PDB file of C-alpha atoms in Angstrom:
ATOM      1  CA  UNK A   1      36.812  33.087  19.809  1.00 45.00           C
ATOM      2  CA  UNK A   2      36.208  33.053  16.319  1.00 47.00           C
ATOM      3  CA  UNK A   3      32.336  31.204  15.120  1.00 45.00           C
ATOM      4  CA  UNK A   4      32.842  28.079  13.683  1.00 48.00           C
ATOM      5  CA  UNK A   5      30.892  28.489  10.079  1.00 46.00           C
ATOM      6  CA  UNK A   6      28.553  25.665   9.321  1.00 46.00           C
ATOM      7  CA  UNK A   7      28.991  24.970   5.794  1.00 49.00           C
ATOM      8  CA  UNK A   8      26.306  24.366   3.532  1.00 48.00           C
ATOM      9  CA  UNK A   9      25.240  21.476   1.627  1.00 48.00           C
ATOM     10  CA  UNK A  10      22.939  18.651   1.276  1.00 52.00           C
ATOM     11  CA  UNK A  11      22.161  16.650   4.707  1.00 62.00           C
ATOM     12  CA  UNK A  12      24.845  13.591   4.892  1.00 62.00           C
ATOM     13  CA  UNK A  13      21.714  11.342   5.419  1.00 82.00           C
ATOM     14  CA  UNK A  14      20.555  12.538   1.911  1.00 87.00           C
ATOM     15  CA  UNK A  15      23.555  12.304   0.186  1.00 91.00           C
ATOM     16  CA  UNK A  16      23.498   8.835   1.532  1.00 93.00           C
ATOM     17  CA  UNK A  17      20.392   8.017   0.189  1.00 95.00           C
ATOM     18  CA  UNK A  18      21.798   9.447  -3.054  1.00 95.00           C
ATOM     19  CA  UNK A  19      24.834   7.335  -3.055  1.00 97.00           C
ATOM     20  CA  UNK A  20      22.491   3.767  -2.673  1.00 98.00           C
ATOM     21  CA  UNK A  21      19.760   4.439  -4.607  1.00 98.00           C
ATOM     22  CA  UNK A  22      22.379   5.491  -7.904  1.00 97.00           C
ATOM     23  CA  UNK A  23      24.139   2.592  -6.736  1.00 98.00           C
ATOM     24  CA  UNK A  24      20.916  -0.012  -7.064  1.00 98.00           C
ATOM     25  CA  UNK A  25      20.369   1.539 -10.362  1.00 97.00           C
ATOM     26  CA  UNK A  26      23.581   0.977 -11.810  1.00 97.00           C
ATOM     27  CA  UNK A  27      23.475  -2.752 -11.039  1.00 98.00           C
ATOM     28  CA  UNK A  28      19.693  -3.142 -12.058  1.00 97.00           C
ATOM     29  CA  UNK A  29      20.912  -2.069 -15.443  1.00 96.00           C
ATOM     30  CA  UNK A  30      24.128  -3.541 -15.419  1.00 96.00           C
ATOM     31  CA  UNK A  31      22.887  -7.043 -13.783  1.00 95.00           C
ATOM     32  CA  UNK A  32      19.897  -7.386 -13.808  1.00 94.00           C
ATOM     33  CA  UNK A  33      17.325  -7.829 -10.518  1.00 94.00           C
ATOM     34  CA  UNK A  34      19.049 -11.147 -10.081  1.00 92.00           C
ATOM     35  CA  UNK A  35      22.567  -9.751  -9.826  1.00 95.00           C
ATOM     36  CA  UNK A  36      20.846  -6.941  -7.118  1.00 96.00           C
ATOM     37  CA  UNK A  37      23.037  -7.774  -3.754  1.00 96.00           C
ATOM     38  CA  UNK A  38      23.192  -5.790  -0.424  1.00 96.00           C
ATOM     39  CA  UNK A  39      27.322  -6.327  -0.567  1.00 96.00           C
ATOM     40  CA  UNK A  40      27.754  -4.519  -4.172  1.00 97.00           C
ATOM     41  CA  UNK A  41      25.468  -1.372  -3.283  1.00 98.00           C
ATOM     42  CA  UNK A  42      27.316  -1.441   0.201  1.00 97.00           C
ATOM     43  CA  UNK A  43      30.833  -1.324  -2.309  1.00 97.00           C
ATOM     44  CA  UNK A  44      29.703   0.956  -4.489  1.00 97.00           C
ATOM     45  CA  UNK A  45      27.624   3.601  -2.439  1.00 97.00           C
ATOM     46  CA  UNK A  46      30.409   3.542   0.364  1.00 95.00           C
ATOM     47  CA  UNK A  47      27.455   2.703   2.846  1.00 94.00           C
ATOM     48  CA  UNK A  48      26.715   0.200   5.503  1.00 94.00           C
ATOM     49  CA  UNK A  49      24.572  -2.378   5.748  1.00 95.00           C
ATOM     50  CA  UNK A  50      22.701  -0.913   9.031  1.00 95.00           C
ATOM     51  CA  UNK A  51      21.979   1.695   6.389  1.00 95.00           C
ATOM     52  CA  UNK A  52      20.006   0.450   3.868  1.00 96.00           C
ATOM     53  CA  UNK A  53      18.537  -1.861   5.853  1.00 96.00           C
ATOM     54  CA  UNK A  54      17.484   0.762   8.351  1.00 95.00           C
ATOM     55  CA  UNK A  55      15.728   2.640   5.195  1.00 95.00           C
ATOM     56  CA  UNK A  56      15.103  -0.452   2.521  1.00 96.00           C
ATOM     57  CA  UNK A  57      14.024  -3.439   4.885  1.00 95.00           C
ATOM     58  CA  UNK A  58      14.608  -5.512   1.766  1.00 95.00           C
ATOM     59  CA  UNK A  59      15.825  -5.941  -1.684  1.00 95.00           C
ATOM     60  CA  UNK A  60      12.484  -5.035  -3.078  1.00 95.00           C
ATOM     61  CA  UNK A  61      12.021  -2.397  -1.386  1.00 96.00           C
ATOM     62  CA  UNK A  62      15.474  -0.884  -2.727  1.00 97.00           C
ATOM     63  CA  UNK A  63      15.101  -1.984  -6.153  1.00 96.00           C
ATOM     64  CA  UNK A  64      11.452   0.051  -5.987  1.00 96.00           C
ATOM     65  CA  UNK A  65      13.015   2.807  -4.592  1.00 96.00           C
ATOM     66  CA  UNK A  66      15.537   3.146  -7.216  1.00 97.00           C
ATOM     67  CA  UNK A  67      12.880   2.668  -9.968  1.00 94.00           C
ATOM     68  CA  UNK A  68      10.548   5.528  -8.414  1.00 94.00           C
ATOM     69  CA  UNK A  69      13.535   8.130  -8.970  1.00 93.00           C
ATOM     70  CA  UNK A  70      12.967   8.026 -12.395  1.00 91.00           C
ATOM     71  CA  UNK A  71      11.126  10.335 -14.398  1.00 90.00           C
ATOM     72  CA  UNK A  72       7.806  10.435 -14.350  1.00 91.00           C
ATOM     73  CA  UNK A  73       5.757  11.978 -17.047  1.00 93.00           C
ATOM     74  CA  UNK A  74       4.415  15.668 -16.912  1.00 93.00           C
ATOM     75  CA  UNK A  75       0.136  16.261 -17.769  1.00 94.00           C
ATOM     76  CA  UNK A  76       0.639  19.475 -19.501  1.00 94.00           C
ATOM     77  CA  UNK A  77      -2.913  21.115 -20.350  1.00 96.00           C
ATOM     78  CA  UNK A  78      -2.891  21.795 -24.073  1.00 96.00           C
ATOM     79  CA  UNK A  79      -6.505  22.458 -24.519  1.00 94.00           C
ATOM     80  CA  UNK A  80      -7.641  19.229 -26.335  1.00 96.00           C
ATOM     81  CA  UNK A  81      -7.512  15.691 -25.092  1.00 96.00           C
ATOM     82  CA  UNK A  82      -5.701  14.071 -28.297  1.00 96.00           C
ATOM     83  CA  UNK A  83      -2.791  16.821 -27.761  1.00 97.00           C
ATOM     84  CA  UNK A  84      -2.746  16.284 -24.143  1.00 98.00           C
ATOM     85  CA  UNK A  85      -2.050  12.389 -24.862  1.00 98.00           C
ATOM     86  CA  UNK A  86       0.214  13.155 -27.617  1.00 97.00           C
ATOM     87  CA  UNK A  87       2.087  14.939 -24.814  1.00 97.00           C
ATOM     88  CA  UNK A  88       1.836  11.839 -22.552  1.00 97.00           C
ATOM     89  CA  UNK A  89       2.996   9.106 -24.898  1.00 96.00           C
ATOM     90  CA  UNK A  90       5.553  11.169 -26.914  1.00 96.00           C
ATOM     91  CA  UNK A  91       7.674  12.120 -23.620  1.00 96.00           C
ATOM     92  CA  UNK A  92       7.105   8.405 -22.292  1.00 95.00           C
ATOM     93  CA  UNK A  93       8.965   7.347 -25.480  1.00 94.00           C
ATOM     94  CA  UNK A  94      11.520   9.579 -24.645  1.00 94.00           C
ATOM     95  CA  UNK A  95      11.706   7.851 -21.032  1.00 93.00           C
ATOM     96  CA  UNK A  96      11.920   4.392 -22.320  1.00 92.00           C
ATOM     97  CA  UNK A  97      14.591   5.437 -25.166  1.00 91.00           C
ATOM     98  CA  UNK A  98      16.773   7.664 -22.815  1.00 92.00           C
ATOM     99  CA  UNK A  99      16.920   6.539 -19.325  1.00 93.00           C
ATOM    100  CA  UNK A 100      17.046   3.238 -18.103  1.00 94.00           C
ATOM    101  CA  UNK A 101      13.241   3.005 -17.465  1.00 91.00           C
ATOM    102  CA  UNK A 102      13.251   1.115 -20.744  1.00 91.00           C
ATOM    103  CA  UNK A 103      15.612  -1.743 -19.829  1.00 92.00           C
ATOM    104  CA  UNK A 104      15.049  -2.203 -15.439  1.00 94.00           C
ATOM    105  CA  UNK A 105      10.993  -1.799 -15.505  1.00 91.00           C
ATOM    106  CA  UNK A 106      10.136  -4.794 -17.938  1.00 91.00           C
ATOM    107  CA  UNK A 107      13.029  -6.553 -16.163  1.00 91.00           C
ATOM    108  CA  UNK A 108      11.237  -5.659 -12.844  1.00 92.00           C
ATOM    109  CA  UNK A 109       7.660  -6.638 -14.012  1.00 90.00           C
ATOM    110  CA  UNK A 110       8.906  -9.949 -14.799  1.00 89.00           C
ATOM    111  CA  UNK A 111      10.201 -11.269 -10.951  1.00 92.00           C
ATOM    112  CA  UNK A 112       6.749  -9.611 -10.105  1.00 90.00           C
ATOM    113  CA  UNK A 113       5.200 -12.868  -9.853  1.00 90.00           C
ATOM    114  CA  UNK A 114       8.096 -14.385  -8.114  1.00 90.00           C
ATOM    115  CA  UNK A 115       7.770 -12.159  -4.948  1.00 91.00           C
ATOM    116  CA  UNK A 116       4.817 -11.075  -2.705  1.00 94.00           C
ATOM    117  CA  UNK A 117       6.853  -8.108  -1.450  1.00 94.00           C
ATOM    118  CA  UNK A 118       8.436  -7.286  -4.693  1.00 94.00           C
ATOM    119  CA  UNK A 119       4.689  -6.858  -6.634  1.00 95.00           C
ATOM    120  CA  UNK A 120       3.086  -5.243  -3.826  1.00 95.00           C
ATOM    121  CA  UNK A 121       5.845  -2.143  -3.972  1.00 93.00           C
ATOM    122  CA  UNK A 122       5.405  -2.438  -8.191  1.00 94.00           C
ATOM    123  CA  UNK A 123       1.959  -2.364  -7.872  1.00 94.00           C
ATOM    124  CA  UNK A 124       1.716   0.806  -5.885  1.00 94.00           C
ATOM    125  CA  UNK A 125       4.666   2.370  -8.034  1.00 93.00           C
ATOM    126  CA  UNK A 126       2.965   1.530 -11.084  1.00 93.00           C
ATOM    127  CA  UNK A 127       0.218   3.457  -9.514  1.00 95.00           C
ATOM    128  CA  UNK A 128       1.349   6.327  -9.257  1.00 94.00           C
ATOM    129  CA  UNK A 129       2.768   6.412 -13.069  1.00 94.00           C
ATOM    130  CA  UNK A 130      -0.659   6.186 -13.879  1.00 96.00           C
ATOM    131  CA  UNK A 131      -1.546   9.476 -12.432  1.00 97.00           C
ATOM    132  CA  UNK A 132      -0.831  12.202 -15.002  1.00 97.00           C
ATOM    133  CA  UNK A 133      -2.663  10.130 -17.889  1.00 98.00           C
ATOM    134  CA  UNK A 134      -5.919   9.894 -15.199  1.00 98.00           C
ATOM    135  CA  UNK A 135      -5.408  13.638 -14.642  1.00 98.00           C
ATOM    136  CA  UNK A 136      -5.198  14.302 -18.645  1.00 98.00           C
ATOM    137  CA  UNK A 137      -8.441  11.880 -18.337  1.00 98.00           C
ATOM    138  CA  UNK A 138     -10.227  13.708 -15.685  1.00 98.00           C
ATOM    139  CA  UNK A 139      -9.377  17.109 -17.631  1.00 97.00           C
ATOM    140  CA  UNK A 140     -11.190  16.244 -20.704  1.00 97.00           C
ATOM    141  CA  UNK A 141     -14.462  14.969 -18.445  1.00 97.00           C
ATOM    142  CA  UNK A 142     -14.384  18.420 -17.240  1.00 96.00           C
ATOM    143  CA  UNK A 143     -14.413  19.643 -20.867  1.00 95.00           C
ATOM    144  CA  UNK A 144     -17.110  17.390 -22.224  1.00 95.00           C
ATOM    145  CA  UNK A 145     -14.481  15.744 -24.414  1.00 96.00           C
ATOM    146  CA  UNK A 146     -15.446  12.339 -22.570  1.00 97.00           C
ATOM    147  CA  UNK A 147     -17.824  10.747 -21.387  1.00 96.00           C
ATOM    148  CA  UNK A 148     -19.106  11.963 -17.447  1.00 95.00           C
ATOM    149  CA  UNK A 149     -19.325   8.435 -16.458  1.00 96.00           C
ATOM    150  CA  UNK A 150     -16.008   7.130 -17.749  1.00 97.00           C
ATOM    151  CA  UNK A 151     -14.053   4.465 -16.398  1.00 97.00           C
ATOM    152  CA  UNK A 152     -10.917   6.070 -15.727  1.00 97.00           C
ATOM    153  CA  UNK A 153      -8.804   2.639 -15.206  1.00 97.00           C
ATOM    154  CA  UNK A 154      -9.917   1.411 -18.307  1.00 97.00           C
ATOM    155  CA  UNK A 155      -9.316   4.413 -20.285  1.00 97.00           C
ATOM    156  CA  UNK A 156      -5.733   4.629 -19.251  1.00 98.00           C
ATOM    157  CA  UNK A 157      -5.226   1.184 -19.796  1.00 97.00           C
ATOM    158  CA  UNK A 158      -6.441   1.419 -23.241  1.00 96.00           C
ATOM    159  CA  UNK A 159      -4.303   4.249 -24.409  1.00 97.00           C
ATOM    160  CA  UNK A 160      -0.924   3.565 -22.776  1.00 96.00           C
ATOM    161  CA  UNK A 161      -1.544  -0.633 -23.072  1.00 95.00           C
ATOM    162  CA  UNK A 162      -0.785  -0.641 -27.070  1.00 95.00           C
ATOM    163  CA  UNK A 163       2.158   1.987 -25.897  1.00 95.00           C
ATOM    164  CA  UNK A 164       3.831  -0.038 -23.108  1.00 93.00           C
ATOM    165  CA  UNK A 165       3.506  -2.997 -25.389  1.00 93.00           C
ATOM    166  CA  UNK A 166       5.669  -1.683 -28.293  1.00 92.00           C
ATOM    167  CA  UNK A 167       8.127   0.272 -26.202  1.00 91.00           C
ATOM    168  CA  UNK A 168       9.492  -2.134 -23.747  1.00 88.00           C
ATOM    169  CA  UNK A 169       8.420  -5.139 -24.957  1.00 87.00           C
ATOM    170  CA  UNK A 170       8.747  -5.011 -28.468  1.00 88.00           C
ATOM    171  CA  UNK A 171      11.606  -3.067 -29.280  1.00 84.00           C
ATOM    172  CA  UNK A 172       9.498  -0.906 -31.447  1.00 86.00           C
ATOM    173  CA  UNK A 173      10.306   2.265 -32.440  1.00 88.00           C
ATOM    174  CA  UNK A 174       6.548   4.419 -32.643  1.00 91.00           C
ATOM    175  CA  UNK A 175       6.091   7.825 -34.826  1.00 94.00           C
ATOM    176  CA  UNK A 176       4.272  10.393 -34.239  1.00 94.00           C
ATOM    177  CA  UNK A 177       1.304   9.484 -36.695  1.00 95.00           C
ATOM    178  CA  UNK A 178       1.535   5.712 -35.526  1.00 95.00           C
ATOM    179  CA  UNK A 179       0.921   7.413 -31.896  1.00 96.00           C
ATOM    180  CA  UNK A 180      -1.681   9.967 -33.515  1.00 96.00           C
ATOM    181  CA  UNK A 181      -3.597   6.785 -34.497  1.00 96.00           C
ATOM    182  CA  UNK A 182      -3.686   4.973 -31.428  1.00 96.00           C
ATOM    183  CA  UNK A 183      -4.749   7.799 -29.456  1.00 97.00           C
ATOM    184  CA  UNK A 184      -7.675   8.497 -31.823  1.00 96.00           C
ATOM    185  CA  UNK A 185      -8.650   4.433 -31.836  1.00 96.00           C
ATOM    186  CA  UNK A 186      -8.556   4.785 -28.178  1.00 96.00           C
ATOM    187  CA  UNK A 187     -10.712   7.847 -27.787  1.00 96.00           C
ATOM    188  CA  UNK A 188     -13.292   6.546 -30.496  1.00 95.00           C
ATOM    189  CA  UNK A 189     -13.800   3.525 -27.940  1.00 95.00           C
ATOM    190  CA  UNK A 190     -14.413   5.487 -25.551  1.00 95.00           C
ATOM    191  CA  UNK A 191     -16.908   7.917 -26.897  1.00 95.00           C
ATOM    192  CA  UNK A 192     -14.886  10.873 -27.547  1.00 93.00           C
ATOM    193  CA  UNK A 193     -17.233  13.777 -28.061  1.00 85.00           C
ATOM    194  CA  UNK A 194     -16.478  17.132 -30.820  1.00 79.00           C
ATOM    195  CA  UNK A 195     -17.601  20.474 -30.854  1.00 62.00           C
ATOM    196  CA  UNK A 196     -17.253  23.049 -33.566  1.00 54.00           C
ATOM    197  CA  UNK A 197     -14.048  23.862 -32.410  1.00 58.00           C
ATOM    198  CA  UNK A 198     -12.363  20.250 -31.666  1.00 55.00           C
ATOM    199  CA  UNK A 199     -11.607  17.808 -34.595  1.00 56.00           C
ATOM    200  CA  UNK A 200      -9.549  14.681 -34.613  1.00 57.00           C
ATOM    201  CA  UNK A 201      -5.759  15.101 -35.002  1.00 56.00           C
ATOM    202  CA  UNK A 202      -6.570  11.981 -37.984  1.00 57.00           C
ATOM    203  CA  UNK A 203      -9.373  11.522 -39.759  1.00 54.00           C
TER     204      UNK A 203
END
C-alpha cells in the first residue's frame, strides 16, 4: 500500500487563530470596540466559541491580541540619535496612515478606563510598542549622545507624545521638517551632546 503523503501547510490551529484575529480586527475597524461580539467573530472566522474562549477568555484579551498583530517599529541604527528617531517617527506615521493602527488604537484607549482587564492588557501592549524607541535611546547613550543617567521612560514620552497626539488624535499630517523640529526640541531638553562629527538636523 502506498504511503499517504502528508499535506504541507499551516497547522489547523494556526490557520484558525489567524482567521479569528483577522475577523476581530475587521469588526473593530467597522463597528468599534462596542460592536465587537463573539458571535460576529464566530460567523466571520468560521470558528467555534469554544476555540475562541479557550485561547482568549474575554473580549478584552481578544481585541488586544488582534491589535498586537499590527506592525511594530523597526529600530534601525542610522548612526545618530536624530536619524534613528526620524526613522522611528516616520515609520510610525506610515503605520497610522496605512494600517488599522490609526483607527483602532485611539478607540481602544478610549475604552481603557471602563475595564480593568482591558486597561491591563493595553498597558502591556503599549509597553511592548515602546521598546523600539527605548532601544534607540539606549544606543544613543552608549554612543555618548545622551546622558548616562537619562530617564528613558520620560524620554520616550517627550519624543513620541507629541507625535502620537498629532497623528492619532488630531488627524494631522506631519512633514519631515516638523518631525525634525519635534526631535530637536525633545533632544535639547534631554541634554543631547554633540561631538565634532555630529550636528543637529536643524539649527
